Amino acid sequence: DGGITQSPKYLFRKEGQNVTLSCEQNLNHDAMYWYRQDPGQGLRLIYYSQIVNDFQKGDIAEGYSVSREKKESFPLTVTSAQKNPTAFYLCASSITGDRDTEAFFGQGTRLTVV
Amino acid sequence: ILNVEQSPQSLHVQEGDSTNFTCSFPSSNFYALHWYRWETAKSPEALFVMTLNGDEKKKGRISATLNTKEGYSYLYIKGSQPEDSATYLCAPANFGNEKLTFGTGTRLTIIP
């Protein structure tokens, strides 16, 4: 089945540690996105990539890093510089980066930093 | 970042009743408007992508309209069913932004 897979579903880390969230898609989509959700807020864009080996900062990129070495993979690293890393993280992909193409989402990773 | 407002924030509807809710966004430089349904413990799922003023799209009992001149979209659900319980997100995009901006959503609960 084609889809987008995030792992793990739940992640716990100690403060000060970097952590990498996985996102893989087998939809052959060019564009991939990382969003963050906090209570009472809409999904906020962290980073996005419209093509392999290229990515751009979203609205809240500080404290995060990404890579796009393969079309199907777009891992997100939450670094120790991120002040409030505890959140729900959603990865998405779309056929192209055009804003009139629908996004397909993973099931999310809930990160808790203690 | 676009200013996107969805109302109401939450809604309880009796099974079988029809309902609607609103997404408001800046009308200038409009490009596209997305609607997503997000059921608990599942992934958000695209309902509609709309680009033309006056457009109306339908999927089963769910339909949406778009007014780009005044900056709003309505989502309608006819004859609500328990499986319609979800959070409904809208996300507009304009020519000034390369990305979607999501609203906070309308949380719909259908009462059996």
Short mmCIF file of C-alpha atoms in Angstrom, two decimals:
data_model
loop_
_atom_site.label_atom_id
_atom_site.label_comp_id
_atom_site.label_asym_id
_atom_site.label_seq_id
_atom_site.Cartn_x
_atom_site.Cartn_y
_atom_site.Cartn_z
CA ASP A 1 0.00 0.00 0.00
CA GLY A 2 1.24 3.47 -0.83
CA GLY A 3 1.50 5.91 1.98
CA ILE A 4 3.55 8.00 4.30
CA THR A 5 5.06 6.49 7.42
CA GLN A 6 6.31 8.24 10.50
CA SER A 7 8.22 6.55 13.23
CA PRO A 8 8.21 6.19 16.10
CA LYS A 9 4.67 7.05 17.20
CA TYR A 10 5.86 8.15 20.65
CA LEU A 11 9.30 9.39 21.55
CA PHE A 12 10.77 10.41 24.87
CA ARG A 13 14.06 12.23 25.19
CA LYS A 14 16.00 13.98 27.87
CA GLU A 15 16.45 17.70 27.66
CA GLY A 16 19.60 18.67 25.77
CA GLN A 17 19.62 15.63 23.50
CA ASN A 18 19.11 15.81 19.77
CA VAL A 19 16.46 13.49 18.38
CA THR A 20 15.60 12.51 14.81
CA LEU A 21 12.07 11.81 13.63
CA SER A 22 11.66 9.59 10.62
CA CYS A 23 9.36 10.21 7.65
CA GLU A 24 9.22 7.90 4.63
CA GLN A 25 6.85 7.94 1.66
CA ASN A 26 6.40 5.51 -1.21
CA LEU A 27 4.02 7.73 -3.17
CA ASN A 28 6.76 9.02 -5.48
CA HIS A 29 5.94 12.56 -4.32
CA ASP A 30 8.41 15.35 -4.98
CA ALA A 31 7.42 17.57 -2.07
CA MET A 32 7.61 16.78 1.63
CA TYR A 33 6.76 18.83 4.71
CA TRP A 34 7.16 18.85 8.47
CA TYR A 35 4.52 20.43 10.68
CA ARG A 36 4.24 20.89 14.39
CA GLN A 37 1.01 20.99 16.36
CA ASP A 38 0.60 22.52 19.80
CA PRO A 39 -2.64 22.71 21.78
CA GLY A 40 -4.92 25.47 20.55
CA GLN A 41 -2.82 26.20 17.48
CA GLY A 42 -3.01 25.26 13.85
CA LEU A 43 -0.40 23.17 12.16
CA ARG A 44 2.75 25.23 11.80
CA LEU A 45 5.28 24.55 9.06
CA ILE A 46 8.81 23.75 10.19
CA TYR A 47 10.59 22.83 6.96
CA TYR A 48 9.62 21.78 3.48
CA SER A 49 11.35 20.28 0.48
CA GLN A 50 10.14 20.50 -3.08
CA ILE A 51 12.83 18.30 -4.56
CA VAL A 52 15.67 16.02 -3.52
CA ASN A 53 18.71 17.78 -2.07
CA ASP A 54 16.78 21.01 -1.56
CA PHE A 55 14.74 22.30 1.36
CA GLN A 56 13.48 25.59 2.76
CA LYS A 57 12.68 26.90 6.19
CA GLY A 58 9.07 27.20 7.18
CA ASP A 59 7.61 29.52 9.77
CA ILE A 60 9.24 27.95 12.84
CA ALA A 61 12.52 26.41 11.67
CA GLU A 62 14.69 27.57 14.56
CA GLY A 63 16.07 24.62 16.52
CA TYR A 64 15.29 22.09 13.79
CA SER A 65 17.25 20.63 10.88
CA VAL A 66 16.33 18.40 7.96
CA SER A 67 17.89 16.56 5.06
CA ARG A 68 16.50 15.30 1.77
CA GLU A 69 19.07 12.92 0.35
CA LYS A 70 16.46 10.58 -1.08
CA LYS A 71 13.11 11.32 -2.63
CA GLU A 72 11.27 9.03 -0.25
CA SER A 73 12.84 10.22 3.00
CA PHE A 74 12.71 13.53 4.89
CA PRO A 75 14.01 13.12 8.46
CA LEU A 76 13.61 15.91 10.99
CA THR A 77 16.16 16.49 13.75
CA VAL A 78 15.01 18.33 16.82
CA THR A 79 18.14 19.86 18.27
CA SER A 80 18.92 20.98 21.77
CA ALA A 81 18.53 24.55 20.51
CA GLN A 82 14.76 24.08 20.17
CA LYS A 83 13.37 25.71 23.31
CA ASN A 84 10.04 23.92 23.49
CA PRO A 85 10.43 20.63 21.65
CA THR A 86 7.55 18.76 23.29
CA ALA A 87 4.84 18.65 20.63
CA PHE A 88 3.07 16.53 18.06
CA TYR A 89 4.93 16.37 14.73
CA LEU A 90 3.28 15.61 11.41
CA CYS A 91 5.01 14.81 8.15
CA ALA A 92 3.26 15.26 4.81
CA SER A 93 3.96 14.89 1.13
CA SER A 94 2.40 16.07 -2.12
CA ILE A 95 2.93 15.24 -5.76
CA THR A 96 4.52 18.60 -6.37
CA GLY A 97 5.19 21.67 -4.29
CA ASP A 98 2.33 23.52 -5.98
CA ARG A 99 -0.12 24.82 -3.40
CA ASP A 100 -3.12 23.46 -5.31
CA THR A 101 -2.10 19.84 -4.83
CA GLU A 102 -3.42 17.97 -1.82
CA ALA A 103 -1.13 16.86 0.94
CA PHE A 104 -0.96 13.33 2.32
CA PHE A 105 -0.11 13.06 5.99
CA GLY A 106 1.55 10.51 8.22
CA GLN A 107 0.08 9.56 11.57
CA GLY A 108 2.46 11.74 13.51
CA THR A 109 5.08 11.42 16.22
CA ARG A 110 4.45 12.70 19.71
CA LEU A 111 7.72 13.90 21.18
CA THR A 112 8.06 14.44 24.89
CA VAL A 113 11.21 15.97 26.28
CA VAL A 114 11.76 15.57 29.99
CA ILE B 1 1.91 34.10 7.71
CA LEU B 2 -1.74 34.41 6.66
CA ASN B 3 -4.39 35.16 9.26
CA VAL B 4 -6.77 32.20 9.07
CA GLU B 5 -9.84 31.93 11.27
CA GLN B 6 -12.13 28.96 11.60
CA SER B 7 -15.44 29.13 13.40
CA PRO B 8 -16.83 27.77 15.51
CA GLN B 9 -13.93 26.17 17.38
CA SER B 10 -16.12 23.26 18.37
CA LEU B 11 -19.58 22.04 17.53
CA HIS B 12 -21.92 19.33 18.79
CA VAL B 13 -24.54 18.18 16.32
CA GLN B 14 -27.30 15.61 16.67
CA GLU B 15 -27.02 12.64 14.34
CA GLY B 16 -29.07 13.26 11.24
CA ASP B 17 -28.89 17.05 11.46
CA SER B 18 -27.02 19.13 8.91
CA THR B 19 -24.32 21.59 9.86
CA ASN B 20 -21.82 24.01 8.44
CA PHE B 21 -18.75 25.93 9.52
CA THR B 22 -16.55 28.68 8.21
CA CYS B 23 -12.99 29.37 7.20
CA SER B 24 -12.00 33.04 6.79
CA PHE B 25 -8.77 34.17 5.18
CA PRO B 26 -7.25 37.24 3.52
CA SER B 27 -8.77 37.71 0.08
CA SER B 28 -5.79 39.44 -1.49
CA ASN B 29 -3.57 37.38 -3.79
CA PHE B 30 -5.62 34.25 -3.21
CA TYR B 31 -4.23 31.09 -4.76
CA ALA B 32 -5.88 27.99 -3.26
CA LEU B 33 -7.89 26.75 -0.30
CA HIS B 34 -7.62 23.26 1.17
CA TRP B 35 -10.01 21.43 3.51
CA TYR B 36 -8.83 18.44 5.55
CA ARG B 37 -10.62 16.09 7.92
CA TRP B 38 -8.66 14.83 10.91
CA GLU B 39 -10.15 11.98 12.85
CA THR B 40 -8.76 11.11 16.25
CA ALA B 41 -5.78 8.72 16.07
CA LYS B 42 -5.66 9.00 12.27
CA SER B 43 -3.86 11.14 9.72
CA PRO B 44 -5.42 14.31 8.32
CA GLU B 45 -7.13 13.48 5.05
CA ALA B 46 -7.75 15.87 2.17
CA LEU B 47 -11.38 16.67 1.41
CA PHE B 48 -11.14 19.43 -1.16
CA VAL B 49 -8.69 21.72 -2.88
CA MET B 50 -10.42 24.77 -4.31
CA THR B 51 -9.02 27.51 -6.48
CA LEU B 52 -11.85 29.32 -8.28
CA ASN B 53 -14.16 31.96 -6.86
CA GLY B 54 -17.68 30.58 -6.64
CA ASP B 55 -16.45 27.02 -6.83
CA GLU B 56 -18.48 24.36 -5.11
CA LYS B 57 -17.16 20.87 -4.48
CA LYS B 58 -18.95 17.82 -3.16
CA LYS B 59 -17.90 14.47 -1.76
CA GLY B 60 -20.83 12.37 -0.59
CA ARG B 61 -22.67 14.31 2.13
CA ILE B 62 -19.91 16.90 2.45
CA SER B 63 -19.67 19.97 0.26
CA ALA B 64 -17.71 23.20 0.28
CA THR B 65 -18.08 26.61 -1.29
CA LEU B 66 -15.50 29.27 -1.91
CA ASN B 67 -15.71 33.06 -2.04
CA THR B 68 -12.28 34.45 -2.86
CA LYS B 69 -13.50 38.06 -3.19
CA GLU B 70 -14.57 38.25 0.43
CA GLY B 71 -12.19 35.62 1.76
CA TYR B 72 -14.26 32.78 3.12
CA SER B 73 -15.19 29.16 2.54
CA TYR B 74 -18.04 27.16 4.01
CA LEU B 75 -18.01 23.45 4.67
CA TYR B 76 -21.42 21.76 4.81
CA ILE B 77 -22.28 18.33 6.14
CA LYS B 78 -25.72 17.01 5.32
CA GLY B 79 -27.38 14.42 7.56
CA SER B 80 -24.50 14.11 10.03
CA GLN B 81 -23.33 10.62 10.96
CA PRO B 82 -21.12 9.52 13.87
CA GLU B 83 -18.24 8.92 11.47
CA ASP B 84 -18.26 12.63 10.65
CA SER B 85 -16.87 13.35 14.11
CA ALA B 86 -13.46 14.88 13.46
CA THR B 87 -11.55 18.12 13.38
CA TYR B 88 -11.93 19.96 10.10
CA LEU B 89 -8.96 22.06 9.03
CA CYS B 90 -8.79 24.66 6.34
CA ALA B 91 -5.56 25.91 4.81
CA PRO B 92 -5.39 28.78 2.33
CA ALA B 93 -2.42 29.78 0.24
CA ASN B 94 -1.79 33.02 -1.58
CA PHE B 95 0.68 34.21 -4.16
CA GLY B 96 2.82 35.83 -1.50
CA ASN B 97 3.43 32.55 0.29
CA GLU B 98 4.94 29.37 -1.02
CA LYS B 99 3.09 27.29 1.55
CA LEU B 100 -0.24 26.57 3.15
CA THR B 101 -1.28 28.22 6.40
CA PHE B 102 -3.53 26.04 8.55
CA GLY B 103 -6.35 27.27 10.73
CA THR B 104 -6.88 25.89 14.23
CA GLY B 105 -9.78 23.79 13.03
CA THR B 106 -13.42 23.15 13.91
CA ARG B 107 -13.89 20.15 16.16
CA LEU B 108 -17.16 18.45 15.24
CA THR B 109 -18.81 15.90 17.52
CA ILE B 110 -21.87 14.03 16.33
CA ILE B 111 -24.23 12.99 19.12
CA PRO B 112 -25.93 9.64 18.42
#
